mmCIF file of N, CA, C and O in Angstrom:
data_model
loop_
_atom_site.group_PDB
_atom_site.id
_atom_site.type_symbol
_atom_site.label_atom_id
_atom_site.label_comp_id
_atom_site.label_asym_id
_atom_site.label_seq_id
_atom_site.Cartn_x
_atom_site.Cartn_y
_atom_site.Cartn_z
ATOM 1 N N UNK A 1 115.092 117.808 90.246
ATOM 2 C CA UNK A 1 114.353 116.239 89.915
ATOM 3 C C UNK A 1 113.001 116.381 90.154
ATOM 4 O O UNK A 1 112.380 116.488 91.195
ATOM 5 N N UNK A 2 112.344 116.178 88.768
ATOM 6 C CA UNK A 2 110.815 116.056 89.059
ATOM 7 C C UNK A 2 110.378 114.934 89.701
ATOM 8 O O UNK A 2 111.208 113.925 89.966
ATOM 9 N N UNK A 3 109.147 114.906 90.131
ATOM 10 C CA UNK A 3 108.502 113.740 90.971
ATOM 11 C C UNK A 3 108.415 112.641 90.206
ATOM 12 O O UNK A 3 108.468 111.475 90.640
ATOM 13 N N UNK A 4 108.160 112.694 88.687
ATOM 14 C CA UNK A 4 107.664 111.462 87.991
ATOM 15 C C UNK A 4 109.076 110.650 87.727
ATOM 16 O O UNK A 4 109.204 109.780 86.956
ATOM 17 N N UNK A 5 110.304 111.531 88.102
ATOM 18 C CA UNK A 5 111.806 111.052 87.724
ATOM 19 C C UNK A 5 112.036 109.922 88.631
ATOM 20 O O UNK A 5 113.159 109.370 88.654
ATOM 21 N N UNK A 6 111.511 110.224 89.674
ATOM 22 C CA UNK A 6 111.980 109.400 91.113
ATOM 23 C C UNK A 6 111.591 107.876 91.041
ATOM 24 O O UNK A 6 110.326 107.791 90.791
ATOM 25 N N UNK A 7 112.161 107.130 91.631
ATOM 26 C CA UNK A 7 111.915 105.838 91.859
ATOM 27 C C UNK A 7 111.400 105.570 93.384
ATOM 28 O O UNK A 7 112.259 105.925 94.437
ATOM 29 N N UNK A 8 110.122 105.295 93.560
ATOM 30 C CA UNK A 8 109.672 105.457 95.110
ATOM 31 C C UNK A 8 108.935 104.253 95.382
ATOM 32 O O UNK A 8 109.071 103.873 96.534
ATOM 33 N N UNK A 9 108.284 103.171 94.640
ATOM 34 C CA UNK A 9 107.626 102.235 94.982
ATOM 35 C C UNK A 9 108.471 101.109 95.002
ATOM 36 O O UNK A 9 109.599 100.914 94.321
ATOM 37 N N UNK A 10 108.174 99.939 95.917
ATOM 38 C CA UNK A 10 108.864 98.901 96.359
ATOM 39 C C UNK A 10 109.144 98.099 94.919
ATOM 40 O O UNK A 10 110.282 97.595 94.623
ATOM 41 N N UNK A 11 108.170 98.027 94.265
ATOM 42 C CA UNK A 11 107.965 97.204 92.895
ATOM 43 C C UNK A 11 109.167 97.612 92.200
ATOM 44 O O UNK A 11 109.662 96.832 91.636
ATOM 45 N N UNK A 12 109.262 98.763 91.824
ATOM 46 C CA UNK A 12 110.154 99.519 91.068
ATOM 47 C C UNK A 12 111.584 99.087 91.383
ATOM 48 O O UNK A 12 112.395 98.719 90.847
ATOM 49 N N UNK A 13 111.821 99.212 92.748
ATOM 50 C CA UNK A 13 113.003 98.965 93.466
ATOM 51 C C UNK A 13 113.314 97.517 93.322
ATOM 52 O O UNK A 13 114.553 97.253 93.000
ATOM 53 N N UNK A 14 112.585 96.696 93.211
ATOM 54 C CA UNK A 14 112.806 95.108 93.390
ATOM 55 C C UNK A 14 112.958 95.011 91.749
ATOM 56 O O UNK A 14 113.875 93.802 91.518
ATOM 57 N N UNK A 15 112.699 95.495 90.800
ATOM 58 C CA UNK A 15 112.995 95.133 89.407
ATOM 59 C C UNK A 15 114.260 95.668 89.062
ATOM 60 O O UNK A 15 115.187 94.838 88.517
ATOM 61 N N UNK A 16 114.620 96.803 89.652
ATOM 62 C CA UNK A 16 116.141 97.312 89.723
ATOM 63 C C UNK A 16 116.964 96.122 90.341
ATOM 64 O O UNK A 16 118.212 95.930 89.683
ATOM 65 N N UNK A 17 116.740 95.962 91.443
ATOM 66 C CA UNK A 17 117.509 94.977 92.239
ATOM 67 C C UNK A 17 117.850 93.431 91.469
ATOM 68 O O UNK A 17 118.725 92.934 91.329
ATOM 69 N N UNK A 18 116.839 92.968 90.962
ATOM 70 C CA UNK A 18 116.874 91.951 90.329
ATOM 71 C C UNK A 18 117.201 91.852 89.090
ATOM 72 O O UNK A 18 118.104 90.757 88.474
ATOM 73 N N UNK A 19 116.837 92.751 88.168
ATOM 74 C CA UNK A 19 117.247 92.848 86.607
ATOM 75 C C UNK A 19 118.527 93.605 86.300
ATOM 76 O O UNK A 19 118.884 93.243 85.198
ATOM 77 N N UNK A 20 118.980 94.529 87.288
ATOM 78 C CA UNK A 20 119.995 95.702 87.199
ATOM 79 C C UNK A 20 121.372 95.013 87.249
ATOM 80 O O UNK A 20 121.243 93.903 87.562
ATOM 81 N N UNK A 21 122.221 95.562 87.211
ATOM 82 C CA UNK A 21 123.491 95.497 87.577
ATOM 83 C C UNK A 21 124.088 96.254 88.552
ATOM 84 O O UNK A 21 123.569 97.147 88.695
ATOM 85 N N UNK A 22 125.193 95.576 89.384
ATOM 86 C CA UNK A 22 125.565 96.265 90.485
ATOM 87 C C UNK A 22 127.119 96.667 90.586
ATOM 88 O O UNK A 22 127.851 96.034 89.862
ATOM 89 N N UNK A 23 127.269 97.741 90.995
ATOM 90 C CA UNK A 23 128.805 98.332 91.376
ATOM 91 C C UNK A 23 128.825 98.735 92.495
ATOM 92 O O UNK A 23 128.082 99.180 93.270
ATOM 93 N N UNK A 24 130.026 98.072 93.242
ATOM 94 C CA UNK A 24 130.142 98.529 94.817
ATOM 95 C C UNK A 24 131.495 98.664 95.279
ATOM 96 O O UNK A 24 132.561 98.346 94.175
ATOM 97 N N UNK A 25 131.585 99.508 95.845
ATOM 98 C CA UNK A 25 132.702 100.080 96.693
ATOM 99 C C UNK A 25 132.726 99.914 98.483
ATOM 100 O O UNK A 25 131.546 99.366 98.580
ATOM 101 N N UNK A 26 133.596 100.490 98.901
ATOM 102 C CA UNK A 26 133.507 100.450 100.662
ATOM 103 C C UNK A 26 132.193 100.918 101.169
ATOM 104 O O UNK A 26 132.024 100.613 102.113
ATOM 105 N N UNK A 27 131.749 102.186 100.270
ATOM 106 C CA UNK A 27 130.856 103.331 101.036
ATOM 107 C C UNK A 27 129.487 102.909 100.351
ATOM 108 O O UNK A 27 128.516 103.172 100.814
ATOM 109 N N UNK A 28 129.293 102.709 98.999
ATOM 110 C CA UNK A 28 128.102 102.590 98.249
ATOM 111 C C UNK A 28 127.887 101.118 97.396
ATOM 112 O O UNK A 28 128.886 100.574 96.793
ATOM 113 N N UNK A 29 126.723 100.694 97.330
ATOM 114 C CA UNK A 29 126.313 100.038 95.983
ATOM 115 C C UNK A 29 125.383 100.537 95.048
ATOM 116 O O UNK A 29 124.508 101.190 95.474
ATOM 117 N N UNK A 30 125.782 100.584 93.826
ATOM 118 C CA UNK A 30 124.964 101.243 92.814
ATOM 119 C C UNK A 30 124.579 100.407 92.030
ATOM 120 O O UNK A 30 125.111 99.386 91.506
ATOM 121 N N UNK A 31 122.952 100.288 92.006
ATOM 122 C CA UNK A 31 122.500 99.558 90.815
ATOM 123 C C UNK A 31 121.936 100.242 89.773
ATOM 124 O O UNK A 31 121.316 101.394 89.879
ATOM 125 N N UNK A 32 122.002 99.559 88.571
ATOM 126 C CA UNK A 32 121.758 100.260 87.612
ATOM 127 C C UNK A 32 120.700 99.611 86.496
ATOM 128 O O UNK A 32 121.172 98.174 86.320
ATOM 129 N N UNK A 33 119.665 99.965 86.009
ATOM 130 C CA UNK A 33 119.200 99.222 84.824
ATOM 131 C C UNK A 33 118.801 100.062 83.984
ATOM 132 O O UNK A 33 118.160 101.104 83.866
ATOM 133 N N UNK A 34 119.116 99.641 82.651
ATOM 134 C CA UNK A 34 119.069 100.472 81.388
ATOM 135 C C UNK A 34 117.470 100.052 81.126
ATOM 136 O O UNK A 34 117.160 99.160 81.040
ATOM 137 N N UNK A 35 117.018 101.439 80.406
ATOM 138 C CA UNK A 35 115.564 101.070 79.682
ATOM 139 C C UNK A 35 115.164 101.841 78.679
ATOM 140 O O UNK A 35 116.128 102.635 78.236
ATOM 141 N N UNK A 36 114.342 101.632 78.018
ATOM 142 C CA UNK A 36 113.984 102.454 76.842
ATOM 143 C C UNK A 36 113.328 103.855 77.074
ATOM 144 O O UNK A 36 112.786 104.607 76.180
ATOM 145 N N UNK A 37 113.173 104.197 78.339
ATOM 146 C CA UNK A 37 112.528 105.629 78.723
ATOM 147 C C UNK A 37 113.400 106.756 78.282
ATOM 148 O O UNK A 37 114.704 106.423 78.642
ATOM 149 N N UNK A 38 113.027 107.827 77.818
ATOM 150 C CA UNK A 38 113.850 108.779 77.479
ATOM 151 C C UNK A 38 114.476 109.799 78.663
ATOM 152 O O UNK A 38 115.326 110.246 78.588
ATOM 153 N N UNK A 39 113.975 109.513 79.881
ATOM 154 C CA UNK A 39 114.580 110.031 80.817
ATOM 155 C C UNK A 39 115.251 109.361 82.011
ATOM 156 O O UNK A 39 114.858 107.957 82.092
ATOM 157 N N UNK A 40 116.216 109.928 82.713
ATOM 158 C CA UNK A 40 116.870 108.989 83.965
ATOM 159 C C UNK A 40 115.771 109.143 85.031
ATOM 160 O O UNK A 40 115.288 110.331 85.301
ATOM 161 N N UNK A 41 115.891 108.163 85.682
ATOM 162 C CA UNK A 41 114.954 107.971 86.955
ATOM 163 C C UNK A 41 116.089 107.603 87.786
ATOM 164 O O UNK A 41 116.743 106.547 87.500
ATOM 165 N N UNK A 42 115.913 108.056 89.175
ATOM 166 C CA UNK A 42 116.905 107.552 90.381
ATOM 167 C C UNK A 42 115.841 107.494 91.719
ATOM 168 O O UNK A 42 115.084 107.929 91.787
ATOM 169 N N UNK A 43 116.344 106.281 92.390
ATOM 170 C CA UNK A 43 115.914 106.452 93.749
ATOM 171 C C UNK A 43 117.133 106.196 94.513
ATOM 172 O O UNK A 43 118.297 105.556 94.176
ATOM 173 N N UNK A 44 116.795 106.542 95.977
ATOM 174 C CA UNK A 44 117.757 106.183 96.757
ATOM 175 C C UNK A 44 117.284 105.382 97.965
ATOM 176 O O UNK A 44 116.294 105.493 98.578
ATOM 177 N N UNK A 45 118.129 104.370 98.281
ATOM 178 C CA UNK A 45 117.881 103.468 99.681
ATOM 179 C C UNK A 45 118.902 103.627 100.550
ATOM 180 O O UNK A 45 119.863 103.520 100.267
ATOM 181 N N UNK A 46 118.457 103.724 101.924
ATOM 182 C CA UNK A 46 119.425 104.047 102.886
ATOM 183 C C UNK A 46 119.098 103.248 103.956
ATOM 184 O O UNK A 46 117.762 103.016 104.712
ATOM 185 N N UNK A 47 120.287 102.528 104.498
ATOM 186 C CA UNK A 47 119.715 101.700 105.678
ATOM 187 C C UNK A 47 119.413 102.254 107.111
ATOM 188 O O UNK A 47 120.149 103.641 106.955
ATOM 189 N N UNK A 48 119.070 101.687 107.975
ATOM 190 C CA UNK A 48 118.564 102.458 109.235
ATOM 191 C C UNK A 48 119.951 102.848 109.947
ATOM 192 O O UNK A 48 120.670 102.501 110.631
#
């Protein structure tokens, strides 16, 4: 994965959390936000 495909900034994560949809099970919560960008972008958030 290229660096420009990664979500790293807090502002970008907050946008996904607020405007996206979430799917959960016992192990994971996945947030998804559809966009008009031609490439898939991914960010990982891990608790301490």
